[in-house]
Amino acid sequence: VTENRSDLEDLHLYATPREQRFRRFASLEFEGQLYMTPYDFIQAVTSDEPKRVKRWRSLSKQELNQILMETPPVWKGSSKLFRNLNQKGVISYTEYLFLLCILTKPHAGFRIAFNMFDTDGNEMVDKKEFLVLQEIFRKKNEKRERKGDEEKRAMLRLQLYGYHTSTNSVLKTEGEDLVPRSYWDTLRRSTSQALFSDLAERADDISSSLSDTTLLVHFFGKKGKAELNFEDFYRFMDNLQTEVLEIEFLSYSNGMNTISEEDFAHILLRYTNVENTSSYLENMRCSIPEEKGITFDEFRSFFQFLNNLEDFTIAMQMYNFASRSIGQDEFKRAVYVATGVKLSPHLVNTVFKIFDVDRDDQLSYKEFIGIMKDRLNRGFR
């Protein structure tokens, strides 16, 4: 990177927490825009810090073309896609946000996501429709930008989006006070706006000014002419969720079929606002003196439940337990009624032993929900 290093580091002051994390884990730069490799993305969602200090490596046009040439088509996707690609891939900032959305959504939400991109309703998503994502997330970001030096903010936009953006409104909004709380909400709220605004037309301009990425080639082919159906879209999202969970599980299992209950507690409490995790761990050690272990199926079922946390919260409020603690039977039933996920008795017991600080075999509903919302969003609530 030819720019002065201190100037680039100064941009961190104008970045949001998500932008800061992307810049910290990204390792590639092409024509001023930063990219993550698939390896970088996995690191960003499974580690607190990069394993080594990142120095953005400048890609040549030839190197980028070679990476894209080796990108497999969507029908060759698997739950090892990101691990197989490793360093041979480029992921933009808006795609990073999109992938984060996928990680926290229930399977029922996959159809909603697909329909949001399918603006013409033909049951297929083309490259032009998918690129509307760039504008929706960019506009969302403009409303979150930190005030300061306009030149530095312009440099930051170039790093994240690959082109200089104007401050003029692109989305037709009804008022500046109606800003959704998350990028998923932004996508959901912007669907009708995308249908009736100039976003689709702008996608042509965006496509001509930006380089292809691994995700675009994976979805739409090397010529960008292929279309994505729901089955392939669903499989990609499910594979990504599975891959990240496998990586987290394998990092603790040491090749075994289970992880310990304590390791499960460590994973649950990561990225949360719990300051003193030792009390939770000590409580669990005393309550479960003999290890039985947590299998991957149990591990995955719990995180499928977390992705349905909003529905579970509604179910619990309907049960009128919001103001008091709940027992294991009520918890297990509420999970199944709200999400369709059956948690094993051992997994439920382990969760209770982690969070049942006063050891009365009851779970504090409000405290549990608060901590799990942090964990679900990996620290970015």
Short mmCIF file of C-alpha atoms in Angstrom, two decimals:
data_model
loop_
_atom_site.label_atom_id
_atom_site.label_comp_id
_atom_site.label_asym_id
_atom_site.label_seq_id
_atom_site.Cartn_x
_atom_site.Cartn_y
_atom_site.Cartn_z
CA VAL A 1 0.00 0.00 0.00
CA THR A 2 1.54 3.26 -1.13
CA GLU A 3 -0.30 5.68 1.19
CA ASN A 4 1.35 6.86 4.35
CA ARG A 5 0.77 4.22 7.05
CA SER A 6 -0.03 6.76 9.79
CA ASP A 7 -2.69 8.38 7.59
CA LEU A 8 -4.33 5.00 7.05
CA GLU A 9 -4.26 4.19 10.76
CA ASP A 10 -5.88 7.57 11.48
CA LEU A 11 -8.91 6.38 9.53
CA HIS A 12 -9.64 3.99 12.39
CA LEU A 13 -10.87 7.01 14.36
CA TYR A 14 -13.62 7.60 11.80
CA ALA A 15 -14.69 3.97 11.51
CA THR A 16 -17.58 2.21 13.27
CA PRO A 17 -16.75 -0.91 15.35
CA ARG A 18 -17.72 -3.20 12.45
CA GLU A 19 -15.58 -1.21 10.03
CA GLN A 20 -12.67 -1.30 12.47
CA ARG A 21 -12.94 -5.08 12.74
CA PHE A 22 -13.07 -5.49 8.97
CA ARG A 23 -9.99 -3.27 8.52
CA ARG A 24 -8.14 -5.15 11.28
CA PHE A 25 -8.72 -8.58 9.76
CA ALA A 26 -8.58 -7.69 6.04
CA SER A 27 -5.27 -8.59 4.39
CA LEU A 28 -5.67 -7.60 0.73
CA GLU A 29 -5.96 -4.33 -1.18
CA PHE A 30 -6.87 -3.79 -4.83
CA GLU A 31 -7.11 -0.33 -6.40
CA GLY A 32 -7.55 1.29 -2.99
CA GLN A 33 -10.29 -1.06 -1.76
CA LEU A 34 -9.69 -3.50 1.10
CA TYR A 35 -10.72 -7.16 0.96
CA MET A 36 -10.77 -10.13 3.28
CA THR A 37 -9.72 -13.58 2.18
CA PRO A 38 -12.02 -16.47 3.20
CA TYR A 39 -9.38 -17.28 5.85
CA ASP A 40 -9.59 -13.69 7.14
CA PHE A 41 -13.38 -13.92 7.39
CA ILE A 42 -13.25 -17.15 9.39
CA GLN A 43 -10.66 -15.57 11.69
CA ALA A 44 -12.87 -12.47 12.14
CA VAL A 45 -15.88 -14.49 13.32
CA THR A 46 -14.04 -17.07 15.44
CA SER A 47 -11.14 -15.11 17.01
CA ASP A 48 -10.81 -12.01 19.14
CA GLU A 49 -7.77 -10.73 17.26
CA PRO A 50 -5.89 -11.64 14.06
CA LYS A 51 -3.23 -14.28 14.61
CA ARG A 52 -0.63 -11.93 13.18
CA VAL A 53 -0.40 -8.20 12.53
CA LYS A 54 -2.00 -7.52 9.18
CA ARG A 55 -0.21 -5.65 6.45
CA TRP A 56 -2.50 -5.15 3.51
CA ARG A 57 -0.97 -6.83 0.48
CA SER A 58 -1.61 -5.15 -2.85
CA LEU A 59 -3.06 -7.47 -5.47
CA SER A 60 -2.23 -7.06 -9.16
CA LYS A 61 -5.01 -7.37 -11.74
CA GLN A 62 -3.43 -10.62 -12.89
CA GLU A 63 -3.40 -12.06 -9.35
CA LEU A 64 -7.05 -11.11 -8.82
CA ASN A 65 -8.08 -12.68 -12.12
CA GLN A 66 -6.26 -15.88 -11.21
CA ILE A 67 -8.07 -16.05 -7.85
CA LEU A 68 -11.44 -15.57 -9.53
CA MET A 69 -10.64 -18.15 -12.21
CA GLU A 70 -10.15 -20.77 -9.48
CA THR A 71 -13.43 -19.94 -7.70
CA PRO A 72 -15.81 -22.95 -7.77
CA PRO A 73 -19.42 -22.56 -9.00
CA VAL A 74 -22.24 -22.50 -6.47
CA TRP A 75 -23.28 -26.12 -7.18
CA LYS A 76 -19.84 -27.21 -5.94
CA GLY A 77 -20.34 -25.48 -2.59
CA SER A 78 -19.86 -27.34 0.68
CA SER A 79 -19.47 -26.75 4.41
CA LYS A 80 -15.72 -26.58 3.78
CA LEU A 81 -15.87 -23.90 1.06
CA PHE A 82 -14.14 -21.15 3.03
CA ARG A 83 -11.53 -23.53 4.43
CA ASN A 84 -10.79 -24.94 0.98
CA LEU A 85 -10.46 -21.48 -0.57
CA ASN A 86 -8.31 -20.33 2.36
CA GLN A 87 -6.27 -17.36 1.04
CA LYS A 88 -7.53 -17.72 -2.55
CA GLY A 89 -10.54 -15.45 -2.42
CA VAL A 90 -11.61 -11.82 -2.00
CA ILE A 91 -14.55 -10.65 0.13
CA SER A 92 -15.65 -6.99 0.13
CA TYR A 93 -16.91 -5.04 3.15
CA THR A 94 -20.58 -5.19 2.09
CA GLU A 95 -20.25 -8.94 1.51
CA TYR A 96 -18.70 -9.24 4.99
CA LEU A 97 -21.83 -7.60 6.43
CA PHE A 98 -24.05 -9.89 4.35
CA LEU A 99 -22.20 -13.00 5.58
CA LEU A 100 -22.53 -11.81 9.19
CA CYS A 101 -26.29 -11.49 8.63
CA ILE A 102 -26.41 -15.11 7.45
CA LEU A 103 -24.65 -16.39 10.56
CA THR A 104 -27.34 -15.08 12.89
CA LYS A 105 -30.49 -15.99 10.97
CA PRO A 106 -32.80 -19.01 11.37
CA HIS A 107 -33.41 -21.26 8.36
CA ALA A 108 -36.89 -19.77 8.04
CA GLY A 109 -35.22 -16.43 7.37
CA PHE A 110 -33.33 -17.76 4.34
CA ARG A 111 -36.45 -17.51 2.17
CA ILE A 112 -37.00 -13.93 3.34
CA ALA A 113 -33.41 -13.06 2.43
CA PHE A 114 -33.76 -14.62 -1.02
CA ASN A 115 -37.03 -12.81 -1.71
CA MET A 116 -35.45 -9.51 -0.71
CA PHE A 117 -32.88 -9.90 -3.47
CA ASP A 118 -35.37 -11.29 -6.00
CA THR A 119 -36.82 -7.86 -6.82
CA ASP A 120 -38.58 -8.96 -10.04
CA GLY A 121 -40.18 -12.00 -8.38
CA ASN A 122 -39.03 -14.57 -10.94
CA GLU A 123 -37.70 -16.99 -8.27
CA MET A 124 -34.13 -16.32 -9.43
CA VAL A 125 -31.56 -13.75 -8.31
CA ASP A 126 -29.19 -12.28 -10.88
CA LYS A 127 -25.99 -10.33 -10.36
CA LYS A 128 -27.69 -6.98 -10.86
CA GLU A 129 -30.26 -7.71 -8.15
CA PHE A 130 -27.58 -8.90 -5.75
CA LEU A 131 -25.54 -5.71 -6.26
CA VAL A 132 -28.42 -3.68 -4.84
CA LEU A 133 -26.97 -4.97 -1.56
CA GLN A 134 -24.00 -2.65 -2.09
CA GLU A 135 -26.21 0.43 -2.17
CA ILE A 136 -28.46 -0.61 0.72
CA PHE A 137 -25.55 -1.26 3.06
CA ARG A 138 -23.64 1.81 1.85
CA LYS A 139 -26.61 4.05 2.55
CA LYS A 140 -27.09 2.44 5.97
CA ASN A 141 -23.43 3.13 6.70
CA GLU A 142 -23.65 6.80 5.71
CA LYS A 143 -26.21 7.34 8.46
CA ARG A 144 -23.81 5.82 10.99
CA GLU A 145 -20.68 7.68 9.90
CA ARG A 146 -18.78 9.51 12.57
CA LYS A 147 -18.37 13.23 12.09
CA GLY A 148 -14.96 14.58 11.30
CA ASP A 149 -12.52 15.33 8.52
CA GLU A 150 -14.43 14.90 5.24
CA GLU A 151 -11.25 13.93 3.40
CA LYS A 152 -10.53 11.12 5.86
CA ARG A 153 -14.12 9.89 5.66
CA ALA A 154 -13.88 9.86 1.87
CA MET A 155 -10.68 7.78 2.10
CA LEU A 156 -12.47 5.37 4.43
CA ARG A 157 -15.40 5.01 1.99
CA LEU A 158 -12.95 4.26 -0.81
CA GLN A 159 -11.34 1.52 1.30
CA LEU A 160 -14.68 -0.06 2.16
CA TYR A 161 -16.72 0.42 -1.02
CA GLY A 162 -14.17 0.88 -3.78
CA TYR A 163 -15.53 4.18 -4.99
CA HIS A 164 -16.19 7.67 -3.67
CA THR A 165 -19.78 8.07 -2.50
CA SER A 166 -21.80 11.23 -2.41
CA THR A 167 -23.79 12.27 0.62
CA ASN A 168 -26.95 12.61 -1.47
CA SER A 169 -29.74 10.24 -0.56
CA VAL A 170 -30.08 7.19 -2.74
CA LEU A 171 -32.74 5.29 -0.87
CA LYS A 172 -36.12 6.98 -0.80
CA THR A 173 -36.68 7.20 2.95
CA GLU A 174 -39.65 8.58 4.79
CA GLY A 175 -37.57 10.27 7.44
CA GLU A 176 -34.10 10.23 8.95
CA ASP A 177 -35.50 9.06 12.29
CA LEU A 178 -36.61 5.71 10.88
CA VAL A 179 -33.16 4.12 10.81
CA PRO A 180 -33.38 0.35 11.43
CA ARG A 181 -31.22 -1.09 14.20
CA SER A 182 -29.37 -3.77 12.24
CA TYR A 183 -28.20 -4.56 8.72
CA TRP A 184 -30.78 -7.36 8.56
CA ASP A 185 -33.51 -4.84 9.44
CA THR A 186 -32.08 -2.55 6.78
CA LEU A 187 -32.36 -5.27 4.14
CA ARG A 188 -35.89 -6.14 5.21
CA ARG A 189 -37.05 -2.52 5.32
CA SER A 190 -35.33 -1.61 2.07
CA THR A 191 -36.94 -4.32 -0.05
CA SER A 192 -39.92 -2.22 -1.12
CA GLN A 193 -37.63 0.77 -1.57
CA ALA A 194 -35.42 -1.27 -3.89
CA LEU A 195 -38.46 -2.22 -5.96
CA PHE A 196 -39.59 1.37 -6.50
CA SER A 197 -36.35 3.35 -6.42
CA ASP A 198 -33.42 3.93 -8.70
CA LEU A 199 -31.29 1.33 -6.88
CA ALA A 200 -31.66 -1.30 -9.59
CA GLU A 201 -30.58 1.20 -12.23
CA ARG A 202 -27.60 2.21 -10.12
CA ALA A 203 -26.53 -1.44 -9.92
CA ASP A 204 -25.33 -1.18 -13.54
CA ASP A 205 -23.10 1.76 -12.62
CA ILE A 206 -21.83 -0.06 -9.52
CA SER A 207 -21.10 -3.22 -11.49
CA SER A 208 -19.04 -1.36 -14.06
CA SER A 209 -17.00 0.52 -11.44
CA LEU A 210 -16.27 -2.37 -9.05
CA SER A 211 -14.17 -5.49 -9.41
CA ASP A 212 -15.69 -8.94 -9.24
CA THR A 213 -15.32 -10.86 -5.98
CA THR A 214 -15.21 -14.51 -5.00
CA LEU A 215 -18.85 -14.40 -3.88
CA LEU A 216 -20.06 -12.82 -7.13
CA VAL A 217 -18.22 -15.39 -9.24
CA HIS A 218 -19.37 -18.24 -6.97
CA PHE A 219 -23.01 -17.15 -7.31
CA PHE A 220 -23.17 -15.82 -10.87
CA GLY A 221 -20.29 -17.43 -12.76
CA LYS A 222 -17.13 -15.99 -14.27
CA LYS A 223 -19.09 -14.03 -16.88
CA GLY A 224 -21.71 -12.86 -14.37
CA LYS A 225 -24.57 -14.22 -16.47
CA ALA A 226 -25.69 -17.13 -14.27
CA GLU A 227 -28.69 -16.83 -11.95
CA LEU A 228 -29.07 -18.08 -8.40
CA ASN A 229 -32.06 -20.20 -7.40
CA PHE A 230 -33.38 -20.59 -3.88
CA GLU A 231 -32.09 -24.12 -3.37
CA ASP A 232 -28.50 -23.08 -4.09
CA PHE A 233 -28.91 -19.92 -1.99
CA TYR A 234 -30.31 -21.94 0.94
CA ARG A 235 -27.49 -24.49 0.67
CA PHE A 236 -24.86 -21.74 0.69
CA MET A 237 -26.30 -20.13 3.83
CA ASP A 238 -26.71 -23.45 5.64
CA ASN A 239 -23.17 -24.51 4.67
CA LEU A 240 -21.71 -21.24 5.98
CA GLN A 241 -23.45 -21.58 9.35
CA THR A 242 -22.29 -25.19 9.60
CA GLU A 243 -18.71 -24.37 8.61
CA VAL A 244 -18.27 -21.65 11.24
CA LEU A 245 -19.76 -23.91 13.94
CA GLU A 246 -17.51 -26.80 12.87
CA ILE A 247 -14.44 -24.57 13.11
CA GLU A 248 -15.38 -23.37 16.59
CA PHE A 249 -16.19 -26.91 17.73
CA LEU A 250 -13.01 -28.44 16.28
CA SER A 251 -10.85 -25.77 17.88
CA TYR A 252 -11.81 -27.28 21.26
CA SER A 253 -12.45 -30.96 20.46
CA ASN A 254 -8.83 -31.91 19.60
CA GLY A 255 -10.07 -34.48 17.11
CA MET A 256 -12.55 -36.06 19.54
CA ASN A 257 -16.30 -36.43 18.97
CA THR A 258 -17.19 -34.19 21.91
CA ILE A 259 -16.06 -31.03 23.68
CA SER A 260 -16.16 -30.69 27.45
CA GLU A 261 -18.98 -28.86 29.19
CA GLU A 262 -16.43 -26.26 30.31
CA ASP A 263 -15.29 -25.68 26.72
CA PHE A 264 -18.95 -25.26 25.72
CA ALA A 265 -19.28 -22.63 28.45
CA HIS A 266 -16.17 -20.83 27.16
CA ILE A 267 -17.64 -20.71 23.64
CA LEU A 268 -21.01 -19.48 24.90
CA LEU A 269 -19.52 -16.67 26.98
CA ARG A 270 -17.25 -15.37 24.23
CA TYR A 271 -18.24 -12.00 22.70
CA THR A 272 -20.62 -11.29 25.59
CA ASN A 273 -20.73 -8.46 28.10
CA VAL A 274 -20.02 -10.87 30.99
CA GLU A 275 -17.04 -9.39 32.82
CA ASN A 276 -16.39 -12.16 35.34
CA THR A 277 -16.72 -15.41 33.42
CA SER A 278 -14.79 -17.32 36.09
CA SER A 279 -17.83 -17.38 38.40
CA TYR A 280 -19.95 -19.04 35.70
CA LEU A 281 -17.21 -21.57 34.94
CA GLU A 282 -16.63 -22.38 38.60
CA ASN A 283 -20.37 -22.78 39.17
CA MET A 284 -20.56 -25.27 36.30
CA ARG A 285 -17.53 -27.25 37.51
CA CYS A 286 -19.18 -27.73 40.90
CA SER A 287 -22.56 -28.65 39.38
CA ILE A 288 -21.22 -31.08 36.75
CA PRO A 289 -18.31 -32.88 38.46
CA GLU A 290 -18.19 -35.68 35.86
CA GLU A 291 -17.71 -34.79 32.22
CA LYS A 292 -20.07 -36.36 29.71
CA GLY A 293 -19.22 -34.06 26.82
CA ILE A 294 -21.21 -32.11 24.24
CA THR A 295 -21.52 -33.63 20.77
CA PHE A 296 -21.45 -31.56 17.57
CA ASP A 297 -25.14 -32.29 16.95
CA GLU A 298 -25.98 -30.89 20.41
CA PHE A 299 -23.65 -27.95 19.81
CA ARG A 300 -25.24 -27.16 16.46
CA SER A 301 -28.79 -27.52 17.77
CA PHE A 302 -28.08 -24.96 20.49
CA PHE A 303 -26.85 -22.39 17.99
CA GLN A 304 -29.84 -23.10 15.74
CA PHE A 305 -31.92 -22.23 18.79
CA LEU A 306 -29.91 -19.01 19.29
CA ASN A 307 -30.68 -17.99 15.71
CA ASN A 308 -34.37 -18.23 16.70
CA LEU A 309 -33.86 -16.23 19.90
CA GLU A 310 -36.42 -13.56 18.99
CA ASP A 311 -39.20 -16.15 18.59
CA PHE A 312 -38.14 -17.84 21.83
CA THR A 313 -38.31 -14.49 23.64
CA ILE A 314 -41.87 -13.96 22.40
CA ALA A 315 -42.85 -17.46 23.49
CA MET A 316 -41.45 -16.89 26.95
CA GLN A 317 -43.31 -13.60 27.28
CA MET A 318 -46.51 -15.39 26.29
CA TYR A 319 -45.80 -17.95 28.99
CA ASN A 320 -45.63 -14.98 31.34
CA PHE A 321 -42.24 -16.00 32.74
CA ALA A 322 -40.57 -12.69 31.91
CA SER A 323 -40.51 -11.53 35.51
CA ARG A 324 -39.34 -14.73 37.17
CA SER A 325 -36.97 -17.68 36.73
CA ILE A 326 -37.84 -20.82 34.78
CA GLY A 327 -37.08 -24.53 35.16
CA GLN A 328 -35.55 -26.96 32.69
CA ASP A 329 -38.86 -28.48 31.53
CA GLU A 330 -40.39 -25.07 30.78
CA PHE A 331 -37.21 -23.98 29.01
CA LYS A 332 -37.04 -27.10 26.83
CA ARG A 333 -40.72 -26.86 25.92
CA ALA A 334 -40.48 -23.13 25.07
CA VAL A 335 -37.48 -23.78 22.82
CA TYR A 336 -39.34 -26.49 20.91
CA VAL A 337 -42.62 -24.56 20.63
CA ALA A 338 -40.88 -21.39 19.40
CA THR A 339 -38.17 -22.84 17.18
CA GLY A 340 -38.93 -26.49 16.44
CA VAL A 341 -35.48 -27.37 17.81
CA LYS A 342 -35.27 -30.23 20.31
CA LEU A 343 -32.45 -29.73 22.80
CA SER A 344 -31.15 -32.85 24.55
CA PRO A 345 -31.73 -33.12 28.33
CA HIS A 346 -27.96 -33.09 28.91
CA LEU A 347 -27.49 -29.90 26.87
CA VAL A 348 -30.33 -28.13 28.70
CA ASN A 349 -28.92 -29.26 32.04
CA THR A 350 -25.48 -27.94 31.05
CA VAL A 351 -26.90 -24.56 30.06
CA PHE A 352 -28.74 -24.32 33.38
CA LYS A 353 -25.63 -25.26 35.34
CA ILE A 354 -23.65 -22.50 33.56
CA PHE A 355 -26.18 -19.73 34.21
CA ASP A 356 -27.81 -20.93 37.44
CA VAL A 357 -25.50 -18.90 39.68
CA ASP A 358 -27.55 -19.32 42.87
CA ARG A 359 -27.92 -23.08 42.16
CA ASP A 360 -31.69 -23.30 42.58
CA ASP A 361 -32.09 -25.12 39.23
CA GLN A 362 -33.89 -22.09 37.83
CA LEU A 363 -32.74 -19.84 34.99
CA SER A 364 -32.93 -16.07 35.15
CA TYR A 365 -34.84 -15.35 31.93
CA LYS A 366 -33.79 -11.71 31.50
CA GLU A 367 -30.12 -12.31 32.29
CA PHE A 368 -29.94 -15.33 29.99
CA ILE A 369 -31.60 -13.51 27.07
CA GLY A 370 -29.30 -10.49 27.49
CA ILE A 371 -26.12 -12.57 27.48
CA MET A 372 -27.27 -14.73 24.57
CA LYS A 373 -28.15 -11.70 22.42
CA ASP A 374 -24.55 -10.56 22.84
CA ARG A 375 -23.26 -14.01 21.91
CA LEU A 376 -25.57 -14.31 18.92
CA ASN A 377 -24.27 -11.08 17.44
CA ARG A 378 -20.65 -11.82 18.40
CA GLY A 379 -20.31 -8.64 20.41
CA PHE A 380 -21.95 -6.32 17.85
CA ARG A 381 -25.43 -5.78 19.27
#
